[in-house]
mmCIF file of C-alpha atoms in Angstrom:
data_model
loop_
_atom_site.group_PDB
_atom_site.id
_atom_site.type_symbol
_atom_site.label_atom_id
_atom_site.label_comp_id
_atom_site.label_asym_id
_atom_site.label_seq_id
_atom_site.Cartn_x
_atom_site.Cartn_y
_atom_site.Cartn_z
ATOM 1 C CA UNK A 876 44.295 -187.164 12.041
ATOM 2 C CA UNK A 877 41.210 -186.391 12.937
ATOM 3 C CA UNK A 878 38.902 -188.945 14.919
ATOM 4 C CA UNK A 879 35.404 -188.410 16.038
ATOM 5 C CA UNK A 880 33.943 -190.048 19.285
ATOM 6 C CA UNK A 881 30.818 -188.084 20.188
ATOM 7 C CA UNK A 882 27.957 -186.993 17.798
ATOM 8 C CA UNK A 883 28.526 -184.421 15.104
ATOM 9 C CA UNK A 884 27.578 -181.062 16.063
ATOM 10 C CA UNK A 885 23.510 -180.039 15.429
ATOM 11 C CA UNK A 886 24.072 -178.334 11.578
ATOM 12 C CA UNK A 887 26.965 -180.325 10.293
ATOM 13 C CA UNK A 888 27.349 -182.521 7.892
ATOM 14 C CA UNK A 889 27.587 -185.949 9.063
ATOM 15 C CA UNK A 890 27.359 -188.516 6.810
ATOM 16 C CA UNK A 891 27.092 -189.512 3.118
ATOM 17 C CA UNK A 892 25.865 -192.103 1.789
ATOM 18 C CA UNK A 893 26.386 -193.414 -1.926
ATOM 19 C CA UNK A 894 22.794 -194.848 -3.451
ATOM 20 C CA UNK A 895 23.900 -197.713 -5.814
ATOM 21 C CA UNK A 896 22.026 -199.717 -9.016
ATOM 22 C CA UNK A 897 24.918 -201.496 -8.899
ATOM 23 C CA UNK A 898 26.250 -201.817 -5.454
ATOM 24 C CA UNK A 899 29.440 -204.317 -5.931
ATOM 25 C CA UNK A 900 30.571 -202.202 -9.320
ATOM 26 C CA UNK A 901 30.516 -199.050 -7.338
ATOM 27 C CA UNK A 902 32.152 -200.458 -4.097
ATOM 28 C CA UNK A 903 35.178 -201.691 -6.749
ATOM 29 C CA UNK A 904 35.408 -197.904 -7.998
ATOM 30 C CA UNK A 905 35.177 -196.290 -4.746
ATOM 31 C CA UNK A 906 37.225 -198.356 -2.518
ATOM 32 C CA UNK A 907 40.087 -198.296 -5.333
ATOM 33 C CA UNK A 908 39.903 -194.662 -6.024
ATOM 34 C CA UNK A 909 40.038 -193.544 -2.701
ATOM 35 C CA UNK A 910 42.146 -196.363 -1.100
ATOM 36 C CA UNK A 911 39.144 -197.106 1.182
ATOM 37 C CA UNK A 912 38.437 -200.503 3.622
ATOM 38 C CA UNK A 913 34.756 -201.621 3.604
ATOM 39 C CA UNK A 914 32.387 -203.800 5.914
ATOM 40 C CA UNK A 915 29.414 -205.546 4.048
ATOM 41 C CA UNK A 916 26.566 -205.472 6.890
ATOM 42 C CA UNK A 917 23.526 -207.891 5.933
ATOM 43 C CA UNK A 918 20.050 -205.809 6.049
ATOM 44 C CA UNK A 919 18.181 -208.089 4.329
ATOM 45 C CA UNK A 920 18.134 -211.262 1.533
ATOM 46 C CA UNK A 921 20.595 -210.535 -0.326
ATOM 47 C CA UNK A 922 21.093 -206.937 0.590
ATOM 48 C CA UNK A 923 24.135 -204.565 2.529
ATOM 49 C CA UNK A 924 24.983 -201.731 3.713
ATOM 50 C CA UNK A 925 28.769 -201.412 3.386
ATOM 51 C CA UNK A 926 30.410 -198.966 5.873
ATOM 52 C CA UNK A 927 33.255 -197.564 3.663
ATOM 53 C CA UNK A 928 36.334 -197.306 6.099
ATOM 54 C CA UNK A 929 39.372 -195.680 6.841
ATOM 55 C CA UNK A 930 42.081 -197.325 8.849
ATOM 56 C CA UNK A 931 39.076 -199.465 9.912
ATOM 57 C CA UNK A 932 37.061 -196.094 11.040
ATOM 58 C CA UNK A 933 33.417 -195.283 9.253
ATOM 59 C CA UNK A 934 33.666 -193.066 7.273
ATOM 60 C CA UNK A 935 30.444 -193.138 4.729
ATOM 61 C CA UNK A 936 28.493 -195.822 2.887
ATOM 62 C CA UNK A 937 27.294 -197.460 0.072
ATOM 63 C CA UNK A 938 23.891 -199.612 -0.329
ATOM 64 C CA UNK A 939 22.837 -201.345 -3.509
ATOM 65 C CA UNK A 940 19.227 -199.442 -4.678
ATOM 66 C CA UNK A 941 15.885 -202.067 -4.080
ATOM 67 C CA UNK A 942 14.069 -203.250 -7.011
ATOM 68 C CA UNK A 943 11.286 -201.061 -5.997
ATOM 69 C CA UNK A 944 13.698 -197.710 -6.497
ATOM 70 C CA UNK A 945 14.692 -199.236 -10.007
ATOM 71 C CA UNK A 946 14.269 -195.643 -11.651
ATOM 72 C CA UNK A 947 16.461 -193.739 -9.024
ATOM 73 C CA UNK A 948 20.019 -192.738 -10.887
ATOM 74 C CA UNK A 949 22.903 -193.993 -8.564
ATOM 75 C CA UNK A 950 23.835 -190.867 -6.219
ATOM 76 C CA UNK A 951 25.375 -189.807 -3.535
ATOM 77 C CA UNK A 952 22.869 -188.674 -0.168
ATOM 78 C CA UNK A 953 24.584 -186.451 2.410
ATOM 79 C CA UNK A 954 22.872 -185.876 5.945
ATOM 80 C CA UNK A 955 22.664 -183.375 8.374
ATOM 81 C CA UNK A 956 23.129 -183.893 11.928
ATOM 82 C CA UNK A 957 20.551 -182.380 14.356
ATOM 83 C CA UNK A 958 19.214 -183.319 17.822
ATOM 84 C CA UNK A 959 15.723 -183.871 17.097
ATOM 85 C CA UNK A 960 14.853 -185.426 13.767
ATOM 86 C CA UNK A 961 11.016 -184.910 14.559
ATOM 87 C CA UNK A 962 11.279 -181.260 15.671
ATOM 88 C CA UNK A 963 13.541 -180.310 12.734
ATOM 89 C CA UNK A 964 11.498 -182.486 10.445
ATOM 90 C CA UNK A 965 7.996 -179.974 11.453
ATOM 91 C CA UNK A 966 10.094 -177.116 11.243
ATOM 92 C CA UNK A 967 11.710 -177.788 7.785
ATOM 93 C CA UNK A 968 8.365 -178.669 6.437
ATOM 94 C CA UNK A 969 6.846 -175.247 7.798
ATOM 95 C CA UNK A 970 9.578 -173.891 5.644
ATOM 96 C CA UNK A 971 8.555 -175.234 2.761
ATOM 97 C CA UNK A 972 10.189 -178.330 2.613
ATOM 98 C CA UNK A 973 8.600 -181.767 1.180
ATOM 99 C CA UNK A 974 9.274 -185.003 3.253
ATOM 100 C CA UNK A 975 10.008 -187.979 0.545
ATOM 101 C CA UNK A 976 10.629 -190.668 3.700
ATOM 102 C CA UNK A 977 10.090 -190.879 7.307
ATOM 103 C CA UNK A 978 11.052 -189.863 10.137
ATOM 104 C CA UNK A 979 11.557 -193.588 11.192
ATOM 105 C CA UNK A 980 14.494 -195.141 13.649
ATOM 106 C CA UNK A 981 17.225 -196.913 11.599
ATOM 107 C CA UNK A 982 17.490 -199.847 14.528
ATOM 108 C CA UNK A 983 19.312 -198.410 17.308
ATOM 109 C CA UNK A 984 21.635 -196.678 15.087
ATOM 110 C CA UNK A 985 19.846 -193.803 15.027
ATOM 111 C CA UNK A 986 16.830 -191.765 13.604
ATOM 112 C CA UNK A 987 16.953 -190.259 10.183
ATOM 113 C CA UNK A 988 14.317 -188.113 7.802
ATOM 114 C CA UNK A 989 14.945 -187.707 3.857
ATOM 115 C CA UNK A 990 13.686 -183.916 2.760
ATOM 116 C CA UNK A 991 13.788 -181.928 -0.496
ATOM 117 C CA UNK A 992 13.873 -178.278 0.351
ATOM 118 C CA UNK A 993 11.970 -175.430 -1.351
ATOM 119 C CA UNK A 994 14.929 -175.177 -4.085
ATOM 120 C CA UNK A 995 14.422 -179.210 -5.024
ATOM 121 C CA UNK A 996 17.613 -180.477 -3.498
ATOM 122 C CA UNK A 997 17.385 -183.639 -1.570
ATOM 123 C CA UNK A 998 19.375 -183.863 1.899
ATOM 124 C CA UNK A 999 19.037 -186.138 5.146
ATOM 125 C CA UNK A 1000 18.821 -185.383 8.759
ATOM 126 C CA UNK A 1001 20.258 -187.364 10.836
ATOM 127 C CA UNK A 1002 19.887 -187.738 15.005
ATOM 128 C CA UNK A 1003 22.961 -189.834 16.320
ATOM 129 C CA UNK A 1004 22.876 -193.412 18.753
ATOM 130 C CA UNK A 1005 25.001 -195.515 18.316
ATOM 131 C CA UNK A 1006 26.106 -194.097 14.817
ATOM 132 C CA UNK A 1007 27.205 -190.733 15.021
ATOM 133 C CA UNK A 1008 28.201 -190.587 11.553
ATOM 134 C CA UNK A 1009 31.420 -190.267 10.089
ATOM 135 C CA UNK A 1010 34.658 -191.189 12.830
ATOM 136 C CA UNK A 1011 36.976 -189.301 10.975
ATOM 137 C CA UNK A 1012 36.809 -185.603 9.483
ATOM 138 C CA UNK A 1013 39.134 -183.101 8.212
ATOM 139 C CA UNK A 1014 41.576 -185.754 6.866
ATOM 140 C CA UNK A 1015 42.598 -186.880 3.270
ATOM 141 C CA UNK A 1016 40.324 -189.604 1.246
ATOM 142 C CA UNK A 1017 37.296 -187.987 3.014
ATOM 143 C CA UNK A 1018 34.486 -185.803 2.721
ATOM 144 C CA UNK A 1019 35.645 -182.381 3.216
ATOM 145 C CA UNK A 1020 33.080 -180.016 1.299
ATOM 146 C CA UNK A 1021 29.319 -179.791 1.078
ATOM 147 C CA UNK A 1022 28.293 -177.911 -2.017
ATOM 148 C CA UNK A 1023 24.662 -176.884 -2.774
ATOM 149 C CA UNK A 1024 23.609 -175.503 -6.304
ATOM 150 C CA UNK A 1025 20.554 -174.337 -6.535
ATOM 151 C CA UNK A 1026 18.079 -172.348 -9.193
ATOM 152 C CA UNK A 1027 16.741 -170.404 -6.693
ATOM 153 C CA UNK A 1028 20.210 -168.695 -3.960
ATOM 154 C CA UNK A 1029 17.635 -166.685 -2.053
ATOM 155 C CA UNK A 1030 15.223 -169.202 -1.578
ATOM 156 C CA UNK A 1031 17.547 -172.273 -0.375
ATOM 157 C CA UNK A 1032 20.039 -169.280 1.665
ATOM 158 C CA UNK A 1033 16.381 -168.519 3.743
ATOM 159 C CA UNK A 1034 15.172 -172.784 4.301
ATOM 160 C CA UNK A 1035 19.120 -173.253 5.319
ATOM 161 C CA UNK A 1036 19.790 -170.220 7.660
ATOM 162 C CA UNK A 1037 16.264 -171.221 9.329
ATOM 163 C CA UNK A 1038 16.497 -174.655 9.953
ATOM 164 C CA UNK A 1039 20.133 -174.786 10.968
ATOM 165 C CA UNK A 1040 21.079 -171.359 12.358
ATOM 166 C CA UNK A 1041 23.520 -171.307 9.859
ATOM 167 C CA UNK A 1042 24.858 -167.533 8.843
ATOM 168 C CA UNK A 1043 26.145 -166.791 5.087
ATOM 169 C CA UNK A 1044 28.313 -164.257 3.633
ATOM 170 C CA UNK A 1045 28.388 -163.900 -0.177
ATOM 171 C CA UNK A 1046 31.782 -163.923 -1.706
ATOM 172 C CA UNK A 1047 32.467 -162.608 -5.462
ATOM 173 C CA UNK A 1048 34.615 -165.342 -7.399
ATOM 174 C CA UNK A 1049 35.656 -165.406 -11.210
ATOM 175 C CA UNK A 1050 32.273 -164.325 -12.691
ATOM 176 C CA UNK A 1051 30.156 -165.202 -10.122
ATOM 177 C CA UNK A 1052 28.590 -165.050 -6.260
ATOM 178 C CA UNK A 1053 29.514 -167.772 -4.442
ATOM 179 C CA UNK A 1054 27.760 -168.322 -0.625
ATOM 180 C CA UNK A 1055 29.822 -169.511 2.091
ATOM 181 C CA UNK A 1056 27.439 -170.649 5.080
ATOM 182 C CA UNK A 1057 28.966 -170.624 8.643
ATOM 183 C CA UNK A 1058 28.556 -171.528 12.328
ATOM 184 C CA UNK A 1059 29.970 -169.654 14.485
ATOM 185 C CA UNK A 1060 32.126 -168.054 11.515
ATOM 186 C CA UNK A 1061 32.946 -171.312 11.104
ATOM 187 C CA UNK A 1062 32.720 -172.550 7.059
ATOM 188 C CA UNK A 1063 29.760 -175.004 6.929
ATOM 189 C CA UNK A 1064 29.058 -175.655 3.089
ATOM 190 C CA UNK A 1065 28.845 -173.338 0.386
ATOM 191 C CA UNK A 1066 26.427 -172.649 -2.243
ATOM 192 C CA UNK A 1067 25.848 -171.458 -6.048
ATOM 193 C CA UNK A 1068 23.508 -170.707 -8.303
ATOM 194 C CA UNK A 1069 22.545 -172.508 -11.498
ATOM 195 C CA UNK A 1070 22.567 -170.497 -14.094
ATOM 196 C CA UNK A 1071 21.070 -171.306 -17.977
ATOM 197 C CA UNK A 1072 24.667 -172.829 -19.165
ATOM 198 C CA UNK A 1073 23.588 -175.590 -16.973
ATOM 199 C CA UNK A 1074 21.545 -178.525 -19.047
ATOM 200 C CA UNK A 1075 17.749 -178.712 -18.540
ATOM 201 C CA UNK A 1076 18.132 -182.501 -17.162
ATOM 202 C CA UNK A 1077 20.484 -181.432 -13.846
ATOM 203 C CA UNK A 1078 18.730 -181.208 -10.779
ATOM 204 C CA UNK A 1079 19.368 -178.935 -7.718
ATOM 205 C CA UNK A 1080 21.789 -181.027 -5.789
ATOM 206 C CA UNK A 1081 24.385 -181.203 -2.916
ATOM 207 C CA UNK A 1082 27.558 -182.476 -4.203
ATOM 208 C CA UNK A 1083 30.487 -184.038 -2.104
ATOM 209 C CA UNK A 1084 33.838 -182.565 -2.534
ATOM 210 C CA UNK A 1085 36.611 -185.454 -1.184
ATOM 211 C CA UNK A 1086 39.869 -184.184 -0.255
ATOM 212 C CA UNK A 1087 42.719 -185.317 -2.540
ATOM 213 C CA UNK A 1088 46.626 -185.063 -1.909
ATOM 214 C CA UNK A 1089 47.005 -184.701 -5.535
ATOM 215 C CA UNK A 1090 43.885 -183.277 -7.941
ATOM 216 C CA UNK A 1091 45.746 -184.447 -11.155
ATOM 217 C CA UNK A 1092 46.535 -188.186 -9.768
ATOM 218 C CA UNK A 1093 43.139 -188.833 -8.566
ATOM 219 C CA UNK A 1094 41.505 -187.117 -12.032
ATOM 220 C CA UNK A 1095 43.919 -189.617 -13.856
ATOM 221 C CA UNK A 1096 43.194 -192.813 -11.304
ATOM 222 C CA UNK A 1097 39.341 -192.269 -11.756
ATOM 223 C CA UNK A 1098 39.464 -192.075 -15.415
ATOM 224 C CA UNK A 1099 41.515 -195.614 -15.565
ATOM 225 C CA UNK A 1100 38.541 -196.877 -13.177
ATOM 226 C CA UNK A 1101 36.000 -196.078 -15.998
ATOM 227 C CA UNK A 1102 35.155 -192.318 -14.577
ATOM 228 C CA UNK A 1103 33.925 -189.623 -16.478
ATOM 229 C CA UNK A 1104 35.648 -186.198 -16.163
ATOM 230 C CA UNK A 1105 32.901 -183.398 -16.202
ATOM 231 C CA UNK A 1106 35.253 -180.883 -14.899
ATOM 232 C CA UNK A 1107 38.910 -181.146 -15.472
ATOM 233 C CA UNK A 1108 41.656 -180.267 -12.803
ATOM 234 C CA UNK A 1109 41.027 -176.733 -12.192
ATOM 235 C CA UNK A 1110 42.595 -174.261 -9.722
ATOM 236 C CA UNK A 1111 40.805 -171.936 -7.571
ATOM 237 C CA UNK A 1112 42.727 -169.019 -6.084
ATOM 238 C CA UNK A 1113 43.275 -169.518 -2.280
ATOM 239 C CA UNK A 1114 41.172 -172.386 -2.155
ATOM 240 C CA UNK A 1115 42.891 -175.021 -3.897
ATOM 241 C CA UNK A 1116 42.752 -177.335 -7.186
ATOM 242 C CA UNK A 1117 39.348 -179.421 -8.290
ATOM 243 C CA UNK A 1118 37.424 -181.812 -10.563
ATOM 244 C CA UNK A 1119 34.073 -182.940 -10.871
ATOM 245 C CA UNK A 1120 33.977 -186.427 -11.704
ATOM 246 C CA UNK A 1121 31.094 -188.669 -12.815
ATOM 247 C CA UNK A 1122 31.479 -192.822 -11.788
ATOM 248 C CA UNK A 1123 30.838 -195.383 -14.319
ATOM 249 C CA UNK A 1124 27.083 -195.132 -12.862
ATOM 250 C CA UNK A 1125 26.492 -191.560 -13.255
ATOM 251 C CA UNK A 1126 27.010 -190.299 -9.761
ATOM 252 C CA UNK A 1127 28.943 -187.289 -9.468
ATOM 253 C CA UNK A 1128 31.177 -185.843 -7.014
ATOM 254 C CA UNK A 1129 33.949 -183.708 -6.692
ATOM 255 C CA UNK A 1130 37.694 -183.784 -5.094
ATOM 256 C CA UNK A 1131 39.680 -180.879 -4.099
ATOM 257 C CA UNK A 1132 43.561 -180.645 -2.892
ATOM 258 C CA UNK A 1133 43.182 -178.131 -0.556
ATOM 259 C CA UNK A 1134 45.584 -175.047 0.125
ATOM 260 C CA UNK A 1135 43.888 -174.008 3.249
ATOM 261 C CA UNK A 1136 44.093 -176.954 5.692
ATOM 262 C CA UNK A 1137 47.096 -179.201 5.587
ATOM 263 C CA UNK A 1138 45.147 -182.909 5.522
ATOM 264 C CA UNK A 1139 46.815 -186.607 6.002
#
């Protein structure tokens, strides 16, 4: 276990945050597949932001999508933590980046930016108060992996390195180049490129990867919960065994049983 009681470090991933059209349908799936608690916090008439728990820690979120956002496919949002959303905000955006909302104060939880970089993937930042972000990390039924894929490697490697600090090393695997960024030789997130197998209509993205005890269980749980199996249970050497999985709203996401760390 895993517990978190001061702010993420500046570069990590902190947070992620599920973007619902249908926020009760997509709490059911969630909170069932993953064996998550939940608190429904009032923001508004008839609207919540539901901290999605474990053992009664925070551990990411779910909000139903306003009327005005109608067109926006349910997804999931994953945020960055830094120490100065303003500063980082001017500095992504000399980069190349294009701000899509804020940087504004969510209460006194904190202050947040949304931001697609050069490559067209959408991220957050996020500078901590009294939410730092996830209180748990490195622990089963969690986010464990950040994933960017992107049309354009060189392009999203330079915004990323820039912004962050962050260092990469390119690593050759079945076919492919995959990018592993670090801090501190530490493994950050990793990236790959989208090449033209992929359909016109997919986006640059970052996908979640949650950590799984078992790949195959979780593949079969989600598909009795009305999930769609893009990937099917795959291994990959020294890393571990994965699926990408779509929910009954389209969202997609990825688990992974790892064989690197050993997570409860």
């Amino acid at each position: 276990m895993t517990k978190i009681n001061t702010k993420h470090p500046a570069g990590t991933f902190c947070w992620a945050e599920l973007c619902a059209k249908d926020w009760q349908a997509a709490k059911q799936f969630y909170t069932q597949l993953f064996d998550w608690g939940f608190d429904d916090q009032p923001i508004g008439e008839d609207m919540y932001y539901t901290m999605l728990q474990k053992q009664g820690d925070d551990i990411a979120a779910m909000y139903q999508l306003p009327a005005s956002m109608s067109e926006m496919p349910t997804h999931w949002l994953l945020y960055i933590a830094v120490d100065d959303v303003d500063q980082s905000t001017e500095l992504a955006k000399s980069l190349g980046a294009t701000v899509l909302a804020g940087p504004h104060d969510v209460m006194t939880a904190g202050r947040m930016v949304m931001l697609q970089e050069p490559g067209g993937a959408t991220f957050a930042l996020w500078q901590a108060g009294e939410h730092i972000g996830a209180k748990r990390v490195q622990e089963l039924n969690l986010p464990y992996w950040f994933e960017l894929v992107s049309k354009d490697m060189q392009k999203s490697r330079d915004f990323y390195c820039q912004l962050f600090g962050w260092q990469f090393e390119v690593k050759p695997m079945e076919g492919m180049d995959y990018t592993l960024f670090t801090i501190d030789e530490q493994p950050i997130a990793g990236m790959l490129e989208m090449t033209d197998e992929w359909p016109d209509d997919i986006p640059p993205h970052w996908m979640p990867y949650f950590a799984v005890a078992d790949c195959d269980q979780a593949v079969a749980k989600a598909t009795q919960l009305n999930g769609a199996i893009c990937v099917p249970a795959t291994d990959i050497p020294d890393v571990g065994r994965f699926s990408v999985i779509t929910d009954p709203q389209g969202a997609v996401f990825s688990i992974l049983k790892s064989t690197i760390d050993e997570l409860t």
